[in-house]
Each structure stands twice: as C-alpha cells, then as structure tokens.
Tab-separated table of C-alpha atoms and ligand atoms in Angstrom:
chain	number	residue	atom	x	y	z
A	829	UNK	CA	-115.329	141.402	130.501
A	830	UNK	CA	-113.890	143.975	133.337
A	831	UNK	CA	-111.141	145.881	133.479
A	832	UNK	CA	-110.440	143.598	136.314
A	833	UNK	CA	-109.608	140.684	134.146
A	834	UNK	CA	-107.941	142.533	131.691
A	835	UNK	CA	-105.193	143.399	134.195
A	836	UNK	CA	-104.905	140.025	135.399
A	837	UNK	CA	-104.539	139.087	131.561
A	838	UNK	CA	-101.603	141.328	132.156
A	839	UNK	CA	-99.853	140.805	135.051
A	840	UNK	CA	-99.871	136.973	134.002
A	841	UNK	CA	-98.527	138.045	130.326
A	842	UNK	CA	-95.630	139.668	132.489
A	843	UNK	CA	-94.621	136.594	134.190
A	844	UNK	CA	-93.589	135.532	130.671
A	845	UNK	CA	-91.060	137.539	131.046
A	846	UNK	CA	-89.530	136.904	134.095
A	847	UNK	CA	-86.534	133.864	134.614
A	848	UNK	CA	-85.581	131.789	137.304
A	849	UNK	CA	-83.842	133.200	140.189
A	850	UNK	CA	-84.340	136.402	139.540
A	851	UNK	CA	-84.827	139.283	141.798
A	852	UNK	CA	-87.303	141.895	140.623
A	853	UNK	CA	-89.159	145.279	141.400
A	854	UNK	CA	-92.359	144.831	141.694
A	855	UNK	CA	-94.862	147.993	141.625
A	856	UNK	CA	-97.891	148.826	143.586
A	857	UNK	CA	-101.737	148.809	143.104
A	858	UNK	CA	-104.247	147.099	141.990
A	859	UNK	CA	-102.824	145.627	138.660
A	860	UNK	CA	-99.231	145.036	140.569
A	861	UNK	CA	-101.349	142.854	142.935
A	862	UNK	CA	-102.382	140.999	140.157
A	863	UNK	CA	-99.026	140.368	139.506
A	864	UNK	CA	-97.823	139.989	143.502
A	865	UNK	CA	-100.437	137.190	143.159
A	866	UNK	CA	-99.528	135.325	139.813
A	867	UNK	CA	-96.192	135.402	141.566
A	868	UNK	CA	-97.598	133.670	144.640
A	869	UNK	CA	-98.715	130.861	142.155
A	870	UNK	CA	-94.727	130.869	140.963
A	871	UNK	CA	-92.988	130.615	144.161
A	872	UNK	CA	-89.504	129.803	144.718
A	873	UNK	CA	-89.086	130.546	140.847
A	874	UNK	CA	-88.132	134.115	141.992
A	875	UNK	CA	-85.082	134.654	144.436
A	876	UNK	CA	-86.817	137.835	145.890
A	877	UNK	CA	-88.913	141.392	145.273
A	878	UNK	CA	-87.883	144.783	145.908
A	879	UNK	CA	-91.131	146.685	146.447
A	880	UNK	CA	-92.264	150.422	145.847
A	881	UNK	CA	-94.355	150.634	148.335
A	882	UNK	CA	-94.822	149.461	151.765
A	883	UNK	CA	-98.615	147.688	150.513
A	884	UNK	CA	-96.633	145.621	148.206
A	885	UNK	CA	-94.012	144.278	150.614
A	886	UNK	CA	-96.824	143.379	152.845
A	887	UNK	CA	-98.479	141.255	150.325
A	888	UNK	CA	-95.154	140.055	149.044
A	889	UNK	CA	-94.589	139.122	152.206
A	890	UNK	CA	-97.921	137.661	153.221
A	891	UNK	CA	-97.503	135.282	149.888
A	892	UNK	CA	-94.286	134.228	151.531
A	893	UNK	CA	-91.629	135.904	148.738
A	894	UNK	CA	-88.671	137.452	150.185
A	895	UNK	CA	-88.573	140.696	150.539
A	896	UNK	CA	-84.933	142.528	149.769
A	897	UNK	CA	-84.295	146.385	150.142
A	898	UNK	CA	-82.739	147.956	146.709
A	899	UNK	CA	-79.360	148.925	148.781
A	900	UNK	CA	-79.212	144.783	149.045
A	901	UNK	CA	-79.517	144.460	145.193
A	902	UNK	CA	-78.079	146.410	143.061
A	903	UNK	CA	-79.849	147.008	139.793
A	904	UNK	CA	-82.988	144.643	138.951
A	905	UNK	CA	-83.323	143.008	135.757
A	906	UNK	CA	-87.009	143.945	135.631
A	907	UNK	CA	-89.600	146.645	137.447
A	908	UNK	CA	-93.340	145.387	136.546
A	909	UNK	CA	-95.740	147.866	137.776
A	910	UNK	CA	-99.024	149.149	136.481
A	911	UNK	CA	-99.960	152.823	134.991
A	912	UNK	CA	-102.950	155.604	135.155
A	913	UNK	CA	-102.384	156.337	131.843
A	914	UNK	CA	-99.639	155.267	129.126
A	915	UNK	CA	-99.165	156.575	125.656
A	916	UNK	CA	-97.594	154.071	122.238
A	917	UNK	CA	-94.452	155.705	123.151
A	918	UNK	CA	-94.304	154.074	126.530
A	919	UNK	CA	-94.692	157.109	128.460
A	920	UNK	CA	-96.875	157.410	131.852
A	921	UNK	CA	-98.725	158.985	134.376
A	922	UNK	CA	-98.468	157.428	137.963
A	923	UNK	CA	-98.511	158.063	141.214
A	924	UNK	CA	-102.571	157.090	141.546
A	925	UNK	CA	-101.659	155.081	144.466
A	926	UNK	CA	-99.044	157.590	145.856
A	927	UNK	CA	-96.351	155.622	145.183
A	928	UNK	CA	-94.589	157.373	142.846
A	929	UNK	CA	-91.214	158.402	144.134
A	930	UNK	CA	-90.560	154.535	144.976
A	931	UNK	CA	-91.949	153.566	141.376
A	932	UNK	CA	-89.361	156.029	139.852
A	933	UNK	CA	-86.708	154.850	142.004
A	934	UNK	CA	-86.893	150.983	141.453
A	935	UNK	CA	-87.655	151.883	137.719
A	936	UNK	CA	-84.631	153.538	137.476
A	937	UNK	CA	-82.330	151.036	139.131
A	938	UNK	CA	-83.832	147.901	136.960
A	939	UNK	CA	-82.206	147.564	133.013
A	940	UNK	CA	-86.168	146.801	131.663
A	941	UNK	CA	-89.719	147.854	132.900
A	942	UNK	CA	-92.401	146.315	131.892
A	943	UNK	CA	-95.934	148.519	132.219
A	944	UNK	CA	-99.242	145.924	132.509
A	945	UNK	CA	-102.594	148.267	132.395
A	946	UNK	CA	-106.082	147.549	131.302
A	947	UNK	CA	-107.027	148.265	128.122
A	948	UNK	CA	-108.563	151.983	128.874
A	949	UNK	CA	-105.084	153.166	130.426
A	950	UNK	CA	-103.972	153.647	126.640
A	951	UNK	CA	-104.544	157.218	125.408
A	952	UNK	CA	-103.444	159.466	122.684
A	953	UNK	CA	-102.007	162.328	124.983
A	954	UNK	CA	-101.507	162.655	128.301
A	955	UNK	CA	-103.074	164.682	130.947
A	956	UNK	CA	-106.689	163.483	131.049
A	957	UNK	CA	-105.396	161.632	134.412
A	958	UNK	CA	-104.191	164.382	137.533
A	959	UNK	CA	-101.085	164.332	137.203
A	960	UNK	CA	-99.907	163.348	140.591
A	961	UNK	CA	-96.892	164.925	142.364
A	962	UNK	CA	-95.107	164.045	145.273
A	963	UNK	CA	-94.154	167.121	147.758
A	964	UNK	CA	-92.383	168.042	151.070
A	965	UNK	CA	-94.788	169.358	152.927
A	966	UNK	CA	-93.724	172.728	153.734
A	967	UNK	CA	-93.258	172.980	150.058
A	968	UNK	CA	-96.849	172.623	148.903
A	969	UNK	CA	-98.103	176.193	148.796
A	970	UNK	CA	-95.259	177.168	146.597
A	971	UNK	CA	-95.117	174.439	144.687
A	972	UNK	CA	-99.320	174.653	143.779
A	973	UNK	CA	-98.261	178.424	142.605
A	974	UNK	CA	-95.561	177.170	140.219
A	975	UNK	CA	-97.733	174.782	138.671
A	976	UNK	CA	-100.613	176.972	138.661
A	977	UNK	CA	-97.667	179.084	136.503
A	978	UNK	CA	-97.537	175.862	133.891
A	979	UNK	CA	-100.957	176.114	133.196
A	980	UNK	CA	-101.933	173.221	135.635
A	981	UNK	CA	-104.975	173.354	138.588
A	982	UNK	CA	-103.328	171.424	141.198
A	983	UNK	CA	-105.814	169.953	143.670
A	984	UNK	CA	-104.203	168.621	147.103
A	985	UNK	CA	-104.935	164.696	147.964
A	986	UNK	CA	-106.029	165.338	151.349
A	987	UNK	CA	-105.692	162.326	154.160
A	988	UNK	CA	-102.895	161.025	151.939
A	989	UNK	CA	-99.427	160.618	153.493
A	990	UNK	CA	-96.979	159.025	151.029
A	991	UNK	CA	-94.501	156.158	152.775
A	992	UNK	CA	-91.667	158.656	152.955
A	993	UNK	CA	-94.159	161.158	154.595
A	994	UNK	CA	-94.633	163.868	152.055
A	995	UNK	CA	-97.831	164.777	150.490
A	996	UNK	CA	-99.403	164.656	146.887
A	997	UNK	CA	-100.863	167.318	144.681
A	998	UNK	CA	-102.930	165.880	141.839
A	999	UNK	CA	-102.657	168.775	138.901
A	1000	UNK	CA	-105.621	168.594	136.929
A	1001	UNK	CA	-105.912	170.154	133.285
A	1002	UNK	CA	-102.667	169.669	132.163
A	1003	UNK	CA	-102.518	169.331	128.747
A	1004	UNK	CA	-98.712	166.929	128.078
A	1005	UNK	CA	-98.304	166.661	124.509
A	1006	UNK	CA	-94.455	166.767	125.043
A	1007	UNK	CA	-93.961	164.281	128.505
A	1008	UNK	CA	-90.525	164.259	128.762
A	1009	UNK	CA	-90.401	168.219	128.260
A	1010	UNK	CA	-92.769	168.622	131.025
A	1011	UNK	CA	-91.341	166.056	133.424
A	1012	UNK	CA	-87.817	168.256	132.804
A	1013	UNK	CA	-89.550	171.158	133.943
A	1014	UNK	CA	-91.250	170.077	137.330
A	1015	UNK	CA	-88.257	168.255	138.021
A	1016	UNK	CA	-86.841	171.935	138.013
A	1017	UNK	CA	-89.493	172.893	140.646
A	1018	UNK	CA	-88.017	173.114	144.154
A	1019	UNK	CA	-90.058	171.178	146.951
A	1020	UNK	CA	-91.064	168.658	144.482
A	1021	UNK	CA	-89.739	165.403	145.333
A	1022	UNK	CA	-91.230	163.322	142.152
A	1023	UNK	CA	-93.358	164.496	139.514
A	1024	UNK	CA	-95.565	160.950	138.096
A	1025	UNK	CA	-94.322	161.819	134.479
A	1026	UNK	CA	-92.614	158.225	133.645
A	1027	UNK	CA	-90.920	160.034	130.222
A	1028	UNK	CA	-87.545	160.253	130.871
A	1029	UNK	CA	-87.296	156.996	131.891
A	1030	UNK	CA	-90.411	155.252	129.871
A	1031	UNK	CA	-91.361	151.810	129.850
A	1032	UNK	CA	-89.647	149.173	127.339
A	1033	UNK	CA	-92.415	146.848	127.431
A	1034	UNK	CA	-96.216	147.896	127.669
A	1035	UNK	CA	-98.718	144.883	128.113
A	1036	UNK	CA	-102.281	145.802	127.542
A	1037	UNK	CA	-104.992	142.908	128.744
A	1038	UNK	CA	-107.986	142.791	126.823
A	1039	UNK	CA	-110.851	140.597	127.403
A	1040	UNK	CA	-109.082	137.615	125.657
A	1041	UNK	CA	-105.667	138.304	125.066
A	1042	UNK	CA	-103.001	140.790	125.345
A	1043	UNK	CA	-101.283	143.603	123.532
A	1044	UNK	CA	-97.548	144.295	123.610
A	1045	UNK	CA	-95.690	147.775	122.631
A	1046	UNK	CA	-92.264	147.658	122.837
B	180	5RP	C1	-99.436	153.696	142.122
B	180	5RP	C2	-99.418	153.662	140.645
B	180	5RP	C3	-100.250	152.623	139.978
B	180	5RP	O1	-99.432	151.909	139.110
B	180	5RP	C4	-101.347	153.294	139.206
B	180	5RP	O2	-102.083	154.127	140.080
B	180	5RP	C5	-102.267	152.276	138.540
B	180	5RP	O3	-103.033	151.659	139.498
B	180	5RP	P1	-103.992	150.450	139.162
B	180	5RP	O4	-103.131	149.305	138.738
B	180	5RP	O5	-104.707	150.202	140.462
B	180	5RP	O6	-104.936	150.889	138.069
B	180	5RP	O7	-98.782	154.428	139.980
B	180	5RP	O8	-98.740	154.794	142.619
C-alpha cells in the first residue's frame, strides 16, 4: 500500500482524538491535508482551526471550517500536524513545507500535539532529512557560515518565500544524535528565526499509519 494511505490511516487515527467543540491547530502538508479533509467529513463537530500556514487556512476554509487567528484563542487543546522525520522519543524535523515557524508557534500555544507520519518518517537518529531553517533574509550569508561552523552543509531553498517572508536554508549532513542540544544551539544563532528541530517542545502523541492499521508512541 502507499505511503499515501498510510497517512490517511493517520490523520483519521487523529480525529480519535479530537472532542466536540473544540478549536484546534491544524498543521500543513500533505499528511495535515489528510487530516483538513477527514475534518471536512466531521463538520460542525469542531468550533474552528487555527492554521500554520496560509495553504491550510485556504483549504480549511474551502471545506467550510472556520478559520480563527491564535490572538482569538488562546491556547489550543491540540496541534495535529505531520513530520519529515520523527524519532521514539517524539522528536522532529520539519519545516519540508516551509512552514515551520507557524508549526512551532501553534505547537507551542496548544497543551498536546499529536504528530501523524507515514510509516518511513520513523528513524533511529535524526539528520538524514535537511534540516530546514527559517531565516531573515539579510541574515542568510551569516547564518550558512555559522552552521557551516556546526558541522552542517546548508543548501539555500531557492524560489521559496516562507508566509512571513523570510527564506529557508535546508542544512544537509547534520548528524543530531542529541535534538534538543542542537535545537538550543541554532536557536542561539542570530538571523535565525526557527530552526525545524521539534525537541524542545516534542510531540506527546506520534501516530504512524501503516498499510492496515496504526502505531501510537506516546
Ligand atoms: C511543513 C511540515 C510538514 O509537516 C512536513 O514537511 C511533512 O510533510 P508531509 O506530510 O507532506 O510528508 O513540516 O512545513
């Protein structure tokens, strides 16, 4: 079966998890559309999304759910969003889809985050993945020497404008056997605006679709 499936084993595995009249974050790409659509199939269960990116309010709003900005909300009971890669401890890489500073931001404001990947986004170590990171423009030159510093080869994402108009560096050969050590340190980097280390702030829940059924770490 495809990977394809397996996230939409996922994303509906997710909306197990989610109660009535709730208003949640919801996360961007293609296994958040999954569950943007499984939601669609729920409506009026769910009061309202925040989004992290401007491609999920658009299909949020295109499935008719209500839309709400996170100043509106306050905290979120739950963030589901997908990963690039995720370890057993619940730690991630994202930021695939450029979204990454708005993933990190509605993570942080929502008490539990549930993580839906296909089954090949679980992996001993971290780093396989670029490690994408978000940075002010102006910024970029000096931030590719630090990392170049950390032992990183950071490759810019060229064409790609992130919604709050910075741009992305995807550091390749990284090697993260201690994420939440590394995520402390490029958070130290100035002219970074969001490393795609989710360590600090892991996931509680991962759900893993495979072909038939699902796996949950917590
Ligand atoms: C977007 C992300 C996505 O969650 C990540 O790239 C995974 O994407 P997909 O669900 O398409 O495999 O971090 O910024």
């Amino acid at each position: 079966m495809s990977a394809n499936q397996q996230k939409l084993n996922a994303a509906r595995a997710a909306m197990e998890h989610i109660e009535r009249d709730w208003i949640i974050g919801v996360g961007t790409g293609s296994t958040a559309n999954h569950f943007i659509d499984v939601l669609a199939e729920h409506k009026g269960e769910i009061d309202g999304a925040v989004a992290s990116s401007e491609a999920s309010a658009q299909r949020l709003t295109n499935h008719g759910i209500r839309v709400l900005g996170l100043d509106q909300t306050g905290d979120l009971p739950v963030y589901v969003d997908g990963a690039d890669e995720a370890t057993k401890h619940l730690h991630l890489i994202k930021g695939g889809g450029a979204a990454l500073t708005r993933e990190k931001i509605v993570a942080a404001a929502s008490k539990k985050f549930i993580c839906i990947a296909d089954l090949s986004k679980l992996v001993p170590v971290l780093g396989k993945f670029p490690l994408p990171i978000e940075v002010i423009p102006m910024a970029r030159s000096y931030v590719a020497r630090q990392l170049f510093k950390l032992g990183g080869r950071p490759v810019f994402r060229d064409g790609c404008i992130t919604d709050n108009g910075n741009e992305i560096l995807d550091v390749h050969d990284l090697d993260i056997p201690n994420p939440v050590e590394m995520e402390t340190k490029l958070n130290q980097i100035v002219g970074i605006v969001t490393n795609g280390l989710f360590a600090a702030r892991p996931a509680n829940l991962l759900i893993l679709g495979e072909d038939n059924r699902v796996q949950e770490i917590s």
